[in-house]
Tab-separated table of C-alpha atoms in Angstrom:
chain	number	residue	atom	x	y	z
A	24	MET	CA	-37.124	6.588	-61.273
A	25	GLU	CA	-34.913	6.574	-64.366
A	26	VAL	CA	-36.436	9.952	-65.248
A	27	VAL	CA	-35.262	11.426	-61.927
A	28	THR	CA	-31.777	10.008	-62.533
A	29	LEU	CA	-31.649	11.676	-65.958
A	30	LEU	CA	-32.875	14.950	-64.463
A	31	VAL	CA	-30.069	14.847	-61.894
A	32	LEU	CA	-27.549	14.036	-64.642
A	33	ARG	CA	-28.703	17.027	-66.667
A	34	ALA	CA	-28.655	19.312	-63.626
A	35	THR	CA	-25.095	18.201	-62.837
A	36	GLU	CA	-23.977	18.837	-66.433
A	37	LEU	CA	-25.473	22.353	-66.274
A	38	GLY	CA	-23.701	23.059	-62.990
A	39	LEU	CA	-26.911	23.313	-60.964
A	40	LEU	CA	-25.792	20.456	-58.717
A	41	ASP	CA	-22.282	20.156	-57.323
A	42	ARG	CA	-20.511	16.858	-57.862
A	43	ILE	CA	-19.871	14.737	-54.778
A	44	GLY	CA	-16.312	13.507	-55.081
A	45	ASN	CA	-15.989	10.982	-57.896
A	46	CYS	CA	-19.610	9.814	-57.612
A	47	THR	CA	-21.566	9.484	-60.840
A	48	HIS	CA	-25.165	10.670	-61.154
A	49	ILE	CA	-26.351	7.088	-60.652
A	50	GLN	CA	-24.365	6.769	-57.425
A	51	ARG	CA	-26.210	9.757	-55.961
A	52	PHE	CA	-29.301	7.571	-55.642
A	53	SER	CA	-30.300	4.453	-53.776
A	54	ILE	CA	-33.707	3.243	-54.942
A	55	TYR	CA	-35.560	0.280	-53.455
A	56	ALA	CA	-39.276	-0.070	-54.262
A	57	ASP	CA	-40.776	3.314	-53.263
A	58	ASP	CA	-37.904	4.168	-50.935
A	59	VAL	CA	-35.366	6.650	-52.328
A	60	VAL	CA	-32.165	8.088	-50.859
A	61	VAL	CA	-30.538	11.112	-52.537
A	62	PHE	CA	-27.082	12.465	-51.649
A	63	VAL	CA	-26.897	16.271	-51.906
A	64	LYS	CA	-24.517	18.878	-50.556
A	65	PRO	CA	-26.133	21.064	-47.842
A	66	GLN	CA	-25.916	24.329	-49.768
A	67	VAL	CA	-28.600	26.601	-51.187
A	68	PRO	CA	-28.190	25.959	-54.962
A	69	ASP	CA	-28.184	22.167	-54.538
A	70	LEU	CA	-31.141	22.140	-52.151
A	71	VAL	CA	-33.198	24.421	-54.385
A	72	THR	CA	-32.362	22.339	-57.466
A	73	ILE	CA	-33.253	18.999	-55.908
A	74	ARG	CA	-36.500	20.405	-54.495
A	75	GLU	CA	-37.506	21.778	-57.889
A	76	LEU	CA	-36.552	18.554	-59.667
A	77	PHE	CA	-38.891	16.581	-57.437
A	78	ARG	CA	-41.630	19.194	-57.915
A	79	VAL	CA	-41.372	19.049	-61.714
A	80	PHE	CA	-41.249	15.253	-61.631
A	81	GLY	CA	-44.412	15.227	-59.529
A	82	LEU	CA	-46.259	17.543	-61.905
A	83	ALA	CA	-45.285	15.441	-64.904
A	84	SER	CA	-45.883	11.978	-63.420
A	85	GLY	CA	-48.377	12.515	-60.617
A	86	LEU	CA	-45.905	10.972	-58.145
A	87	HIS	CA	-45.450	13.795	-55.660
A	88	VAL	CA	-42.864	13.765	-52.890
A	89	ASN	CA	-44.365	14.213	-49.427
A	90	PHE	CA	-41.690	16.215	-47.619
A	91	ARG	CA	-43.499	15.733	-44.311
A	92	LYS	CA	-42.734	12.033	-44.561
A	93	THR	CA	-39.243	12.699	-45.912
A	94	THR	CA	-36.239	12.737	-43.592
A	95	ALA	CA	-33.035	14.712	-44.118
A	96	THR	CA	-29.858	13.446	-42.466
A	97	LEU	CA	-26.658	15.469	-42.161
A	98	ILE	CA	-23.699	13.131	-42.623
A	99	ARG	CA	-21.301	15.998	-41.991
A	100	GLY	CA	-22.247	19.508	-40.984
A	101	GLY	CA	-23.044	21.808	-38.088
A	102	SER	CA	-26.023	23.688	-36.751
A	103	GLN	CA	-25.884	26.221	-39.586
A	104	GLU	CA	-26.242	23.524	-42.266
A	105	ARG	CA	-28.960	21.850	-40.202
A	106	GLU	CA	-31.042	25.038	-40.105
A	107	LEU	CA	-30.497	25.608	-43.820
A	108	VAL	CA	-31.740	22.135	-44.759
A	109	ALA	CA	-34.775	22.461	-42.491
A	110	ASP	CA	-35.695	25.868	-43.968
A	111	MET	CA	-35.247	24.767	-47.584
A	112	LEU	CA	-36.878	21.323	-47.526
A	113	HIS	CA	-39.353	21.693	-44.630
A	114	CYS	CA	-38.842	18.101	-43.501
A	115	PRO	CA	-37.751	16.395	-40.261
A	116	ILE	CA	-34.017	16.210	-39.545
A	117	SER	CA	-32.537	12.955	-38.206
A	118	GLU	CA	-29.171	12.210	-36.669
A	119	PHE	CA	-26.425	10.221	-38.367
A	120	PRO	CA	-25.707	7.261	-38.226
A	121	ILE	CA	-29.074	5.958	-39.412
A	122	CYS	CA	-30.733	2.632	-40.187
A	123	TYR	CA	-31.651	2.170	-43.867
A	124	LEU	CA	-33.283	-0.976	-45.249
A	125	GLY	CA	-32.374	-2.769	-42.030
A	126	LEU	CA	-28.684	-1.821	-42.215
A	127	GLN	CA	-26.841	0.584	-39.951
A	128	LEU	CA	-25.112	3.265	-42.045
A	129	SER	CA	-22.085	4.874	-40.423
A	130	LEU	CA	-18.742	6.453	-41.288
A	131	ARG	CA	-17.051	4.657	-38.397
A	132	PRO	CA	-17.130	1.104	-37.025
A	133	LEU	CA	-20.486	0.397	-35.407
A	134	THR	CA	-20.726	0.631	-31.638
A	135	LYS	CA	-22.037	-2.131	-29.419
A	136	ALA	CA	-25.366	-0.336	-29.097
A	137	GLN	CA	-25.722	-0.198	-32.895
A	138	TRP	CA	-25.072	-3.948	-33.225
A	139	GLN	CA	-27.533	-4.769	-30.427
A	140	PRO	CA	-30.718	-4.754	-32.612
A	141	MET	CA	-29.258	-7.485	-34.808
A	142	LEU	CA	-28.438	-9.566	-31.741
A	143	ASP	CA	-31.951	-9.123	-30.363
A	144	ALA	CA	-33.534	-10.088	-33.680
A	145	ALA	CA	-31.462	-13.277	-33.850
A	146	VAL	CA	-31.966	-14.637	-30.331
A	147	ARG	CA	-35.460	-13.438	-29.445
A	148	ILE	CA	-37.575	-15.490	-31.809
A	149	VAL	CA	-39.914	-17.324	-29.408
A	150	PRO	CA	-41.437	-16.166	-26.081
A	151	ALA	CA	-39.678	-17.697	-23.103
A	152	TRP	CA	-42.723	-19.700	-21.948
A	153	GLN	CA	-43.028	-21.414	-25.350
A	154	ARG	CA	-39.412	-22.490	-25.721
A	155	GLY	CA	-39.669	-25.564	-23.519
A	156	LEU	CA	-42.752	-26.747	-25.440
A	157	ILE	CA	-40.816	-27.179	-28.698
A	158	ALA	CA	-39.162	-30.547	-29.277
A	159	LYS	CA	-35.459	-30.645	-30.036
A	160	PRO	CA	-35.897	-31.395	-33.786
A	161	GLY	CA	-38.171	-28.355	-34.014
A	162	ARG	CA	-35.641	-26.219	-32.149
A	163	LEU	CA	-32.921	-27.357	-34.543
A	164	THR	CA	-35.067	-26.280	-37.487
A	165	LEU	CA	-35.624	-22.848	-35.930
A	166	VAL	CA	-31.906	-22.463	-35.241
A	167	LYS	CA	-30.993	-23.290	-38.843
A	168	ALA	CA	-33.834	-21.462	-40.597
A	169	VAL	CA	-34.349	-18.409	-38.362
A	170	MET	CA	-31.699	-17.697	-35.735
A	171	SER	CA	-28.659	-18.257	-37.961
A	172	ALA	CA	-30.398	-16.685	-40.972
A	173	ARG	CA	-31.425	-13.343	-39.500
A	174	PRO	CA	-27.866	-11.916	-39.248
A	175	ILE	CA	-27.140	-12.685	-42.940
A	176	HIS	CA	-28.326	-9.255	-44.114
A	177	HIS	CA	-25.630	-7.591	-41.988
A	178	LEU	CA	-22.952	-10.244	-42.477
A	179	LEU	CA	-23.184	-9.715	-46.237
A	180	ILE	CA	-21.984	-6.135	-45.799
A	181	ALA	CA	-19.721	-5.939	-42.775
A	182	GLU	CA	-17.563	-8.160	-40.619
A	183	ALA	CA	-19.333	-8.657	-37.313
A	184	PRO	CA	-17.294	-8.242	-34.106
A	185	ARG	CA	-16.278	-11.380	-32.259
A	186	TRP	CA	-18.383	-10.599	-29.179
A	187	LEU	CA	-21.534	-10.411	-31.306
A	188	LEU	CA	-20.981	-13.809	-32.932
A	189	GLU	CA	-20.246	-15.314	-29.525
A	190	GLU	CA	-23.500	-13.933	-28.097
A	191	ILE	CA	-25.533	-15.250	-31.028
A	192	ASN	CA	-23.866	-18.657	-30.691
A	193	LYS	CA	-24.662	-18.703	-26.962
A	194	GLY	CA	-28.289	-17.913	-27.731
A	195	MET	CA	-28.532	-20.622	-30.404
A	196	ARG	CA	-26.756	-23.165	-28.203
A	197	GLY	CA	-29.014	-22.474	-25.225
A	198	PHE	CA	-32.186	-22.622	-27.304
A	199	PHE	CA	-31.210	-25.851	-29.073
A	200	TRP	CA	-29.929	-27.852	-26.113
A	201	ALA	CA	-32.108	-26.552	-23.265
A	202	GLY	CA	-34.867	-24.387	-24.754
A	203	LYS	CA	-33.518	-21.461	-22.716
A	204	ASP	CA	-31.454	-18.310	-23.196
A	205	ARG	CA	-28.345	-20.106	-21.962
A	206	ALA	CA	-27.273	-23.725	-21.538
A	207	ASN	CA	-24.729	-24.998	-19.041
A	208	GLY	CA	-22.032	-27.535	-19.854
A	209	GLY	CA	-23.989	-30.539	-18.645
A	210	GLN	CA	-26.874	-29.818	-21.015
A	211	CYS	CA	-24.660	-29.664	-24.114
A	212	LEU	CA	-24.116	-33.204	-25.387
A	213	VAL	CA	-21.697	-32.171	-28.161
A	214	ALA	CA	-19.377	-29.194	-28.556
A	215	TRP	CA	-21.093	-26.360	-30.453
A	216	GLU	CA	-18.206	-26.194	-32.926
A	217	ARG	CA	-19.057	-29.763	-33.949
A	218	VAL	CA	-22.763	-28.915	-34.300
A	219	CYS	CA	-21.849	-26.063	-36.665
A	220	LYS	CA	-20.181	-28.385	-39.176
A	221	PRO	CA	-21.885	-29.486	-42.395
A	222	ILE	CA	-23.737	-32.783	-42.177
A	223	GLU	CA	-21.138	-34.508	-44.381
A	224	PHE	CA	-18.515	-33.562	-41.798
A	225	GLY	CA	-20.445	-35.042	-38.892
A	226	GLY	CA	-22.260	-31.866	-37.792
A	227	LEU	CA	-25.924	-30.879	-37.816
A	228	GLY	CA	-25.647	-28.316	-40.598
A	229	VAL	CA	-25.967	-25.192	-38.432
A	230	LYS	CA	-24.074	-22.355	-40.105
A	231	ASP	CA	-20.770	-21.255	-38.626
A	232	LEU	CA	-21.513	-17.515	-38.606
A	233	ARG	CA	-17.884	-16.420	-38.891
A	234	LEU	CA	-17.184	-18.592	-41.935
A	235	HIS	CA	-20.588	-17.854	-43.435
A	236	GLY	CA	-20.036	-14.115	-43.129
A	237	LEU	CA	-16.600	-14.470	-44.724
A	238	ALA	CA	-18.056	-16.485	-47.618
A	239	LEU	CA	-20.710	-13.807	-48.164
A	240	ARG	CA	-18.185	-10.958	-48.211
A	241	VAL	CA	-16.101	-12.660	-50.908
A	242	ARG	CA	-19.034	-11.828	-53.194
A	243	TRP	CA	-17.968	-8.161	-53.401
A	244	GLU	CA	-14.487	-8.990	-54.665
A	245	TRP	CA	-15.997	-11.321	-57.266
A	246	LEU	CA	-18.471	-8.687	-58.493
A	247	ARG	CA	-15.799	-5.996	-58.525
A	248	ARG	CA	-13.772	-8.075	-60.961
A	249	THR	CA	-16.514	-9.626	-63.114
A	250	ASP	CA	-19.375	-7.101	-63.275
A	251	PRO	CA	-18.172	-3.613	-64.253
A	252	ASP	CA	-21.776	-2.407	-64.762
A	253	ARG	CA	-22.638	-2.469	-61.051
A	254	PRO	CA	-23.716	1.055	-59.968
A	255	TRP	CA	-21.222	1.087	-57.078
A	256	GLN	CA	-18.213	0.360	-59.286
A	257	GLY	CA	-15.596	3.080	-58.869
A	258	LEU	CA	-16.545	3.986	-55.315
A	259	PRO	CA	-13.852	3.577	-52.638
A	260	MET	CA	-14.445	0.317	-50.780
A	261	ILE	CA	-13.311	-0.841	-47.361
A	262	LYS	CA	-10.291	-3.108	-47.668
A	263	ASP	CA	-11.316	-6.580	-46.468
A	264	VAL	CA	-8.016	-8.429	-46.185
A	265	GLU	CA	-9.486	-11.773	-45.109
A	266	ALA	CA	-12.108	-11.845	-47.866
A	267	ARG	CA	-9.488	-10.874	-50.434
A	268	GLU	CA	-7.205	-13.722	-49.341
A	269	VAL	CA	-10.064	-16.216	-49.663
A	270	PHE	CA	-10.898	-14.867	-53.119
A	271	ASP	CA	-7.281	-15.129	-54.262
A	272	SER	CA	-6.987	-18.722	-53.040
A	273	LEU	CA	-10.208	-19.954	-54.695
A	274	VAL	CA	-10.568	-18.010	-57.960
A	275	GLY	CA	-9.252	-19.194	-61.317
A	276	ILE	CA	-7.863	-16.542	-63.690
A	277	LYS	CA	-7.234	-16.813	-67.427
A	278	VAL	CA	-5.506	-13.661	-68.582
A	279	GLY	CA	-6.583	-12.032	-71.831
A	280	ASN	CA	-5.951	-8.338	-72.307
A	281	GLY	CA	-4.994	-8.054	-68.627
A	282	ARG	CA	-7.149	-5.016	-67.874
A	283	ASN	CA	-9.012	-6.543	-64.926
A	284	THR	CA	-6.153	-8.574	-63.440
A	285	LEU	CA	-3.675	-7.111	-60.968
A	286	PHE	CA	-0.063	-7.876	-61.869
A	287	TRP	CA	1.344	-8.095	-58.346
A	288	CYS	CA	-1.594	-9.437	-56.300
A	289	ASP	CA	-3.573	-11.861	-58.465
A	290	ARG	CA	-2.673	-15.501	-59.121
A	291	TRP	CA	-2.557	-15.202	-62.905
A	292	ILE	CA	0.749	-16.990	-63.600
A	293	ASN	CA	-0.427	-20.598	-63.856
A	294	GLY	CA	-2.275	-20.288	-60.567
A	295	ARG	CA	0.532	-18.456	-58.805
A	296	ALA	CA	1.139	-14.792	-58.004
A	297	ALA	CA	4.197	-12.666	-58.689
A	298	THR	CA	5.000	-12.740	-54.972
A	299	ASP	CA	5.464	-16.527	-55.185
A	300	PHE	CA	8.354	-16.055	-57.626
A	301	ALA	CA	9.912	-12.908	-56.168
A	302	PRO	CA	8.825	-12.463	-52.524
A	303	GLY	CA	11.778	-10.286	-51.614
A	304	LEU	CA	11.475	-7.980	-54.604
A	305	CYS	CA	7.721	-7.575	-54.156
A	306	LEU	CA	8.361	-6.060	-50.733
A	307	THR	CA	10.119	-3.163	-52.462
A	308	VAL	CA	7.060	-2.398	-54.626
A	309	THR	CA	4.879	0.361	-53.190
A	310	THR	CA	1.455	-0.601	-51.865
A	311	ARG	CA	-0.246	1.738	-54.327
A	312	THR	CA	1.473	0.060	-57.263
A	313	ARG	CA	0.678	-3.459	-56.013
A	314	ASN	CA	-3.008	-2.647	-55.591
A	315	ALA	CA	-3.450	-0.706	-58.826
A	316	ARG	CA	-1.137	-1.889	-61.620
A	317	THR	CA	-2.833	-4.309	-63.978
A	318	VAL	CA	-1.239	-7.030	-66.053
A	319	GLU	CA	-1.782	-4.942	-69.179
A	320	GLN	CA	0.103	-2.013	-67.648
A	321	GLY	CA	2.829	-4.205	-66.210
A	322	LEU	CA	3.579	-6.038	-69.453
A	323	LEU	CA	3.494	-2.925	-71.647
A	324	GLY	CA	7.157	-2.405	-72.398
A	325	ASN	CA	7.993	-4.670	-69.410
A	326	ALA	CA	7.070	-1.793	-67.106
A	327	TRP	CA	6.846	-4.179	-64.137
A	328	ILE	CA	10.656	-4.144	-63.910
A	329	THR	CA	10.616	-0.421	-63.057
A	330	ALA	CA	8.409	-0.991	-59.996
A	331	PHE	CA	11.319	-2.142	-57.817
A	332	SER	CA	13.039	0.365	-55.571
A	333	GLY	CA	16.629	0.239	-54.337
A	334	ASN	CA	19.551	-1.774	-55.661
A	335	LEU	CA	19.047	-5.417	-56.596
A	336	ALA	CA	21.348	-7.715	-54.650
A	337	THR	CA	22.286	-11.186	-55.864
A	338	ARG	CA	19.129	-12.682	-54.380
A	339	GLY	CA	17.053	-9.917	-55.930
A	340	ALA	CA	18.552	-10.545	-59.357
A	341	VAL	CA	17.729	-14.252	-59.096
A	342	GLU	CA	14.125	-13.502	-58.121
A	343	CYS	CA	13.816	-11.003	-60.961
A	344	LEU	CA	15.020	-13.651	-63.414
A	345	GLN	CA	12.577	-16.212	-62.016
A	346	LEU	CA	9.681	-13.789	-62.402
A	347	TRP	CA	10.822	-12.853	-65.907
A	348	ILE	CA	10.786	-16.512	-66.991
A	349	ALA	CA	7.377	-17.113	-65.382
A	350	VAL	CA	5.782	-14.035	-66.950
A	351	ASN	CA	7.087	-14.856	-70.427
A	352	SER	CA	5.793	-18.423	-70.164
A	353	ILE	CA	2.185	-17.170	-70.211
A	354	THR	CA	0.355	-17.341	-73.535
A	355	ARG	CA	-2.573	-14.929	-73.780
A	356	ASP	CA	-4.952	-13.463	-76.321
A	357	VAL	CA	-4.682	-9.686	-75.978
A	358	ARG	CA	-7.984	-9.257	-77.875
A	359	ALA	CA	-9.970	-11.281	-75.339
A	360	PRO	CA	-11.072	-10.092	-71.882
A	361	ASP	CA	-9.777	-11.646	-68.685
A	362	VAL	CA	-11.831	-14.613	-67.526
A	363	PHE	CA	-12.495	-15.270	-63.843
A	364	SER	CA	-13.873	-18.676	-62.894
A	365	TRP	CA	-14.932	-20.369	-59.659
A	366	PRO	CA	-13.810	-24.007	-59.988
A	367	TRP	CA	-15.613	-24.987	-56.776
A	368	SER	CA	-19.061	-24.219	-58.194
A	369	PRO	CA	-20.674	-26.403	-60.924
A	370	SER	CA	-21.588	-23.284	-62.897
A	371	GLY	CA	-18.088	-21.836	-62.637
A	372	VAL	CA	-19.563	-18.705	-61.043
A	373	TYR	CA	-19.105	-17.601	-57.449
A	374	SER	CA	-21.691	-18.786	-54.962
A	375	ALA	CA	-21.755	-18.340	-51.199
A	376	LYS	CA	-22.629	-22.028	-50.775
A	377	SER	CA	-19.550	-23.313	-52.616
A	378	THR	CA	-17.300	-20.802	-50.847
A	379	TYR	CA	-18.659	-21.773	-47.430
A	380	THR	CA	-18.156	-25.452	-48.238
A	381	MET	CA	-14.533	-24.848	-49.206
A	382	LEU	CA	-13.932	-22.866	-46.013
A	383	CYS	CA	-15.334	-25.786	-44.032
A	384	HIS	CA	-12.995	-28.118	-45.938
A	385	GLY	CA	-10.155	-26.117	-44.465
A	386	GLU	CA	-11.507	-26.623	-40.939
A	387	VAL	CA	-12.068	-30.394	-40.746
A	388	LYS	CA	-11.733	-33.535	-42.832
A	389	PRO	CA	-14.834	-35.349	-44.095
A	390	ILE	CA	-16.038	-38.503	-42.356
A	391	LEU	CA	-15.345	-41.543	-44.503
């Protein structure tokens, strides 16, 4: 499909396809095996161009697009755009939000009905009449390998609502202790929170879905900082405050040129952030500046000093001096890139397993 991507790039350069915001030509596509999603504006020139591109690609490669099996989805638009797309592409029209590769795509938080399929897939793994025939060790294996694993695909992308995690936990608890949909208090020999601890902490190794989902979402912050070649780089991302806090507390940063390290947010000053030295002054820095200004930009001509607003009181002057001393104590090689490391993983690279283990360390103390 690289040929199609190049065709779209050329069509965009010639003005045959309108740009979609700040998306690059690569970000117009989502390709998985033989499944392709293309983002196009619902207007005549764009629809004609994309139809002809696929026609030419089919003639050249023999891989023709079957528009009868193709579905067009209007993310935004009215009945007029709907009729236009149907007339131009001659394919079925579906309603947004949609399910793609097992994930619910939506512009707004998912409703309870849209989360329900994931709940059903997690708890309905064995017919009711067979549940009581499985011994408890076998039920534990199914809980760990199937029931707690099926939600991972969604938990990697989005934070699941509390009610959903509670329902999945109720289903796992009932199946493990009683072989039923639900278990009462007398059937549960140990609190479920204890069961969901790692074995080294006295649990049975069942994943805590909330912590596991948090550990998985930290992955996006790691990739955003360490892998600039990812196709989604540059797209606006949902701000995940909890995942960002976990990332900041666990990552190790060695500043080089400072282009990938945030001056105000990251812990780049010997493991500490600028807010640790000047908490009061940092409150006067605008949110946009805190989330965008890099170390390279902040240190260029000591531009970080100009980020403060208002008059500096005595306390503010002291904090400014403390931050000045801390910043100037850092020795860096401006010719080298910033280095991000994950001290909790043997390879020094982020892994969900090491992150989950560290989150569990914050919950309980190991059994000696």
